[in-house]
Amino acid sequence: MTKMKYYYKQAEKMYIYDKIQLEEIGAKLNISRRTLFYWRKKYEWERKRFEAERNQEIFSNELFVFARKLMQKISADIDNDRQTPQSEIYSLMNILKNLTPIKQNKIAKQKVNPLTPTKQLTPKTIGQIERDILGINLN
């Protein structure tokens, strides 16, 4: 791979996926602004960046909906004293780790109506989760 081809691929990735400005890319890779502007126009980096952002948003939304459904199922299992498969809990934990920070901020910013009771984990519920789901018995 030629040196310029390597720099092109690296610059394209930095612009499209890392969302770094052309000036910063030029400084990091020692490439002229003119070359970067040429590549951006010729190889349609703006369109590729828009598509990548759109695909990420669609995926995040689908992942968020799935996580919500899985959380509701686990919550229903707990409310009805049913055993929740450990794989579902691990899946939910991994999904929550991988939700984009934007989606996590949306969740955090949702306003909670103070008149609506919210379900919170009580020490009793945590003990039940540890005992029934995780198999930890501290007594």
CSV table of N, CA and C in Angstrom, one decimal, residues 5-98:
chain,number,residue,atom,x,y,z
A,5,LYS,N,-2.0,6.3,-0.2
A,5,LYS,CA,-3.2,5.5,0.0
A,5,LYS,C,-3.5,5.2,1.5
A,6,TYR,N,-2.4,4.9,2.2
A,6,TYR,CA,-2.5,4.7,3.7
A,6,TYR,C,-3.1,5.9,4.3
A,7,TYR,N,-2.5,7.1,4.0
A,7,TYR,CA,-3.0,8.4,4.6
A,7,TYR,C,-4.4,8.6,4.2
A,8,TYR,N,-4.8,8.3,2.9
A,8,TYR,CA,-6.2,8.6,2.5
A,8,TYR,C,-7.1,7.7,3.4
A,9,LYS,N,-6.9,6.5,3.5
A,9,LYS,CA,-7.8,5.6,4.3
A,9,LYS,C,-7.9,6.1,5.7
A,10,GLN,N,-6.7,6.5,6.3
A,10,GLN,CA,-6.7,6.9,7.7
A,10,GLN,C,-7.5,8.2,7.8
A,11,ALA,N,-7.3,9.2,6.9
A,11,ALA,CA,-8.0,10.4,6.9
A,11,ALA,C,-9.5,10.2,6.7
A,12,GLU,N,-9.9,9.3,5.8
A,12,GLU,CA,-11.3,9.1,5.6
A,12,GLU,C,-12.0,8.5,6.8
A,13,LYS,N,-11.3,7.6,7.5
A,13,LYS,CA,-11.9,7.0,8.7
A,13,LYS,C,-12.0,8.1,9.8
A,14,MET,N,-11.0,8.9,9.9
A,14,MET,CA,-11.0,10.0,10.9
A,14,MET,C,-12.1,11.0,10.7
A,15,TYR,N,-12.4,11.3,9.4
A,15,TYR,CA,-13.4,12.2,9.1
A,15,TYR,C,-14.8,11.6,9.2
A,16,ILE,N,-15.0,10.4,8.7
A,16,ILE,CA,-16.4,9.8,8.6
A,16,ILE,C,-16.8,9.3,10.0
A,17,TYR,N,-15.9,8.5,10.6
A,17,TYR,CA,-16.3,7.7,11.8
A,17,TYR,C,-15.9,8.4,13.1
A,18,ASP,N,-14.7,9.1,13.1
A,18,ASP,CA,-14.3,9.7,14.3
A,18,ASP,C,-14.8,11.2,14.4
A,19,LYS,N,-15.3,11.7,13.3
A,19,LYS,CA,-15.9,13.0,13.2
A,19,LYS,C,-14.9,14.1,13.5
A,20,ILE,N,-13.6,13.9,13.1
A,20,ILE,CA,-12.6,14.9,13.3
A,20,ILE,C,-12.6,15.9,12.1
A,21,GLN,N,-12.4,17.2,12.4
A,21,GLN,CA,-12.4,18.2,11.4
A,21,GLN,C,-11.2,18.1,10.5
A,22,LEU,N,-11.3,18.6,9.3
A,22,LEU,CA,-10.2,18.4,8.3
A,22,LEU,C,-8.9,19.1,8.7
A,23,GLU,N,-9.0,20.2,9.4
A,23,GLU,CA,-7.8,20.9,9.9
A,23,GLU,C,-7.0,20.1,10.8
A,24,GLU,N,-7.7,19.4,11.7
A,24,GLU,CA,-7.1,18.6,12.7
A,24,GLU,C,-6.5,17.3,12.1
A,25,ILE,N,-7.2,16.8,11.1
A,25,ILE,CA,-6.7,15.6,10.4
A,25,ILE,C,-5.4,16.0,9.7
A,26,GLY,N,-5.4,17.2,9.0
A,26,GLY,CA,-4.3,17.6,8.3
A,26,GLY,C,-3.1,17.8,9.2
A,27,ALA,N,-3.3,18.3,10.4
A,27,ALA,CA,-2.2,18.5,11.3
A,27,ALA,C,-1.7,17.2,11.8
A,28,LYS,N,-2.5,16.2,12.1
A,28,LYS,CA,-2.1,15.0,12.6
A,28,LYS,C,-1.4,14.1,11.6
A,29,LEU,N,-1.9,14.2,10.3
A,29,LEU,CA,-1.3,13.3,9.3
A,29,LEU,C,-0.3,14.1,8.4
A,30,ASN,N,-0.1,15.4,8.6
A,30,ASN,CA,0.7,16.2,7.8
A,30,ASN,C,0.3,16.2,6.3
A,31,ILE,N,-1.0,16.4,6.1
A,31,ILE,CA,-1.6,16.5,4.8
A,31,ILE,C,-2.1,17.9,4.6
A,32,SER,N,-2.0,18.4,3.4
A,32,SER,CA,-2.5,19.8,3.2
A,32,SER,C,-4.0,19.8,3.2
A,33,ARG,N,-4.5,21.0,3.6
A,33,ARG,CA,-5.9,21.2,3.6
A,33,ARG,C,-6.5,21.0,2.2
A,34,ARG,N,-5.8,21.5,1.2
A,34,ARG,CA,-6.2,21.4,-0.2
A,34,ARG,C,-6.5,19.9,-0.6
A,35,THR,N,-5.5,19.1,-0.2
A,35,THR,CA,-5.7,17.6,-0.5
A,35,THR,C,-6.9,17.1,0.2
A,36,LEU,N,-7.0,17.4,1.4
A,36,LEU,CA,-8.2,16.9,2.2
A,36,LEU,C,-9.5,17.4,1.6
A,37,PHE,N,-9.6,18.6,1.3
A,37,PHE,CA,-10.8,19.1,0.7
A,37,PHE,C,-11.1,18.4,-0.7
A,38,TYR,N,-10.1,18.2,-1.4
A,38,TYR,CA,-10.2,17.4,-2.7
A,38,TYR,C,-10.8,16.0,-2.4
A,39,TRP,N,-10.1,15.3,-1.5
A,39,TRP,CA,-10.6,14.0,-1.2
A,39,TRP,C,-12.0,14.0,-0.7
A,40,ARG,N,-12.4,14.9,0.2
A,40,ARG,CA,-13.7,15.0,0.7
A,40,ARG,C,-14.7,15.2,-0.4
A,41,LYS,N,-14.5,16.0,-1.3
A,41,LYS,CA,-15.4,16.2,-2.4
A,41,LYS,C,-15.4,15.1,-3.4
A,42,LYS,N,-14.3,14.6,-3.9
A,42,LYS,CA,-14.2,13.6,-4.9
A,42,LYS,C,-14.8,12.3,-4.4
A,43,TYR,N,-14.5,11.9,-3.2
A,43,TYR,CA,-14.9,10.6,-2.6
A,43,TYR,C,-16.1,10.7,-1.8
A,44,GLU,N,-16.8,11.8,-1.8
A,44,GLU,CA,-18.1,12.0,-1.1
A,44,GLU,C,-18.1,11.6,0.4
A,45,TRP,N,-17.1,12.2,1.1
A,45,TRP,CA,-17.0,11.9,2.5
A,45,TRP,C,-18.2,12.5,3.3
A,46,GLU,N,-18.8,13.6,2.8
A,46,GLU,CA,-20.0,14.1,3.5
A,46,GLU,C,-21.1,13.1,3.5
A,47,ARG,N,-21.4,12.6,2.3
A,47,ARG,CA,-22.5,11.6,2.1
A,47,ARG,C,-22.2,10.4,3.0
A,48,LYS,N,-21.0,9.9,2.9
A,48,LYS,CA,-20.6,8.7,3.7
A,48,LYS,C,-20.7,9.0,5.2
A,49,ARG,N,-20.4,10.2,5.6
A,49,ARG,CA,-20.5,10.5,7.1
A,49,ARG,C,-22.0,10.6,7.5
A,50,PHE,N,-22.8,11.2,6.6
A,50,PHE,CA,-24.2,11.3,6.9
A,50,PHE,C,-24.8,9.9,7.0
A,51,GLU,N,-24.5,9.0,6.1
A,51,GLU,CA,-25.0,7.6,6.1
A,51,GLU,C,-24.5,6.8,7.3
A,52,ALA,N,-23.3,7.0,7.7
A,52,ALA,CA,-22.8,6.3,8.9
A,52,ALA,C,-23.5,6.8,10.1
A,53,GLU,N,-23.7,8.1,10.2
A,53,GLU,CA,-24.5,8.7,11.4
A,53,GLU,C,-25.9,8.1,11.4
A,54,ARG,N,-26.5,8.1,10.2
A,54,ARG,CA,-27.9,7.6,10.1
A,54,ARG,C,-28.0,6.2,10.5
A,55,ASN,N,-27.1,5.4,10.0
A,55,ASN,CA,-27.1,3.9,10.3
A,55,ASN,C,-26.9,3.7,11.8
A,56,GLN,N,-26.0,4.5,12.4
A,56,GLN,CA,-25.7,4.4,13.9
A,56,GLN,C,-26.9,4.8,14.7
A,57,GLU,N,-27.6,5.8,14.2
A,57,GLU,CA,-28.9,6.2,14.9
A,57,GLU,C,-29.9,5.2,14.8
A,58,ILE,N,-30.1,4.6,13.6
A,58,ILE,CA,-31.1,3.5,13.5
A,58,ILE,C,-30.8,2.3,14.3
A,59,PHE,N,-29.5,1.9,14.3
A,59,PHE,CA,-29.1,0.8,15.2
A,59,PHE,C,-29.3,1.1,16.6
A,60,SER,N,-28.9,2.3,17.1
A,60,SER,CA,-29.1,2.7,18.5
A,60,SER,C,-30.6,2.6,18.9
A,61,ASN,N,-31.4,3.1,18.0
A,61,ASN,CA,-32.9,3.1,18.3
A,61,ASN,C,-33.4,1.7,18.4
A,62,GLU,N,-33.0,0.8,17.5
A,62,GLU,CA,-33.4,-0.6,17.6
A,62,GLU,C,-32.9,-1.3,18.8
A,63,LEU,N,-31.6,-1.0,19.2
A,63,LEU,CA,-31.0,-1.6,20.4
A,63,LEU,C,-31.7,-1.1,21.6
A,64,PHE,N,-32.1,0.2,21.6
A,64,PHE,CA,-32.8,0.8,22.8
A,64,PHE,C,-34.1,0.1,23.0
A,65,VAL,N,-34.9,-0.1,21.9
A,65,VAL,CA,-36.2,-0.7,21.9
A,65,VAL,C,-36.1,-2.1,22.5
A,66,PHE,N,-35.1,-2.9,21.9
A,66,PHE,CA,-34.9,-4.2,22.4
A,66,PHE,C,-34.5,-4.3,23.9
A,67,ALA,N,-33.6,-3.4,24.3
A,67,ALA,CA,-33.2,-3.3,25.7
A,67,ALA,C,-34.4,-3.0,26.6
A,68,ARG,N,-35.3,-2.1,26.2
A,68,ARG,CA,-36.5,-1.8,26.9
A,68,ARG,C,-37.4,-3.0,27.1
A,69,LYS,N,-37.6,-3.8,26.0
A,69,LYS,CA,-38.5,-4.9,26.0
A,69,LYS,C,-37.9,-6.0,27.0
A,70,LEU,N,-36.6,-6.2,26.9
A,70,LEU,CA,-35.9,-7.2,27.7
A,70,LEU,C,-36.0,-6.7,29.2
A,71,MET,N,-35.8,-5.5,29.4
A,71,MET,CA,-35.9,-5.0,30.8
A,71,MET,C,-37.3,-5.2,31.4
A,72,GLN,N,-38.3,-4.9,30.5
A,72,GLN,CA,-39.7,-5.1,31.0
A,72,GLN,C,-40.0,-6.6,31.3
A,73,LYS,N,-39.4,-7.5,30.5
A,73,LYS,CA,-39.6,-8.9,30.7
A,73,LYS,C,-38.9,-9.3,32.0
A,74,ILE,N,-37.7,-8.9,32.3
A,74,ILE,CA,-37.0,-9.2,33.5
A,74,ILE,C,-37.8,-8.6,34.7
A,75,SER,N,-38.3,-7.4,34.5
A,75,SER,CA,-39.0,-6.8,35.6
A,75,SER,C,-40.3,-7.5,35.9
A,76,ALA,N,-41.0,-8.0,34.9
A,76,ALA,CA,-42.2,-8.8,35.1
A,76,ALA,C,-41.9,-10.1,35.7
A,77,ASP,N,-40.7,-10.7,35.4
A,77,ASP,CA,-40.3,-12.0,36.0
A,77,ASP,C,-40.1,-11.7,37.5
A,78,ILE,N,-39.4,-10.6,37.9
A,78,ILE,CA,-39.2,-10.3,39.3
A,78,ILE,C,-40.5,-10.1,40.0
A,79,ASP,N,-41.4,-9.3,39.4
A,79,ASP,CA,-42.7,-9.0,40.0
A,79,ASP,C,-43.5,-10.2,40.2
A,80,ASN,N,-43.4,-11.2,39.4
A,80,ASN,CA,-44.2,-12.4,39.5
A,80,ASN,C,-43.5,-13.6,40.1
A,81,ASP,N,-42.3,-13.3,40.7
A,81,ASP,CA,-41.5,-14.3,41.4
A,81,ASP,C,-41.2,-15.5,40.5
A,82,ARG,N,-40.8,-15.1,39.2
A,82,ARG,CA,-40.4,-16.2,38.3
A,82,ARG,C,-38.8,-16.1,38.2
A,83,GLN,N,-38.2,-17.2,37.9
A,83,GLN,CA,-36.8,-17.3,37.7
A,83,GLN,C,-36.5,-16.6,36.3
A,84,THR,N,-35.6,-15.7,36.3
A,84,THR,CA,-35.1,-15.1,35.1
A,84,THR,C,-33.8,-15.8,34.6
A,85,PRO,N,-33.8,-16.2,33.4
A,85,PRO,CA,-32.6,-16.8,32.9
A,85,PRO,C,-31.4,-15.9,33.0
A,86,GLN,N,-30.3,-16.4,33.4
A,86,GLN,CA,-29.1,-15.6,33.6
A,86,GLN,C,-28.6,-15.0,32.3
A,87,SER,N,-28.8,-15.7,31.2
A,87,SER,CA,-28.4,-15.2,29.9
A,87,SER,C,-29.1,-13.9,29.6
A,88,GLU,N,-30.4,-13.8,30.0
A,88,GLU,CA,-31.1,-12.6,29.7
A,88,GLU,C,-30.5,-11.4,30.5
A,89,ILE,N,-30.1,-11.6,31.7
A,89,ILE,CA,-29.5,-10.6,32.5
A,89,ILE,C,-28.2,-10.1,31.9
A,90,TYR,N,-27.4,-11.1,31.5
A,90,TYR,CA,-26.1,-10.8,30.9
A,90,TYR,C,-26.3,-10.0,29.6
A,91,SER,N,-27.3,-10.5,28.8
A,91,SER,CA,-27.5,-9.8,27.6
A,91,SER,C,-27.9,-8.4,27.8
A,92,LEU,N,-28.8,-8.1,28.8
A,92,LEU,CA,-29.2,-6.8,29.1
A,92,LEU,C,-28.0,-5.9,29.5
A,93,MET,N,-27.2,-6.5,30.4
A,93,MET,CA,-26.0,-5.7,30.8
A,93,MET,C,-25.1,-5.3,29.7
A,94,ASN,N,-24.9,-6.3,28.8
A,94,ASN,CA,-24.1,-6.0,27.6
A,94,ASN,C,-24.7,-4.9,26.7
A,95,ILE,N,-26.0,-5.0,26.5
A,95,ILE,CA,-26.7,-4.0,25.7
A,95,ILE,C,-26.6,-2.7,26.3
A,96,LEU,N,-26.8,-2.6,27.6
A,96,LEU,CA,-26.7,-1.3,28.2
A,96,LEU,C,-25.3,-0.7,28.2
A,97,LYS,N,-24.3,-1.5,28.2
A,97,LYS,CA,-22.9,-1.0,28.1
A,97,LYS,C,-22.7,-0.4,26.7
A,98,ASN,N,-23.4,-1.0,25.7
A,98,ASN,CA,-23.1,-0.6,24.3
A,98,ASN,C,-24.1,0.4,23.7
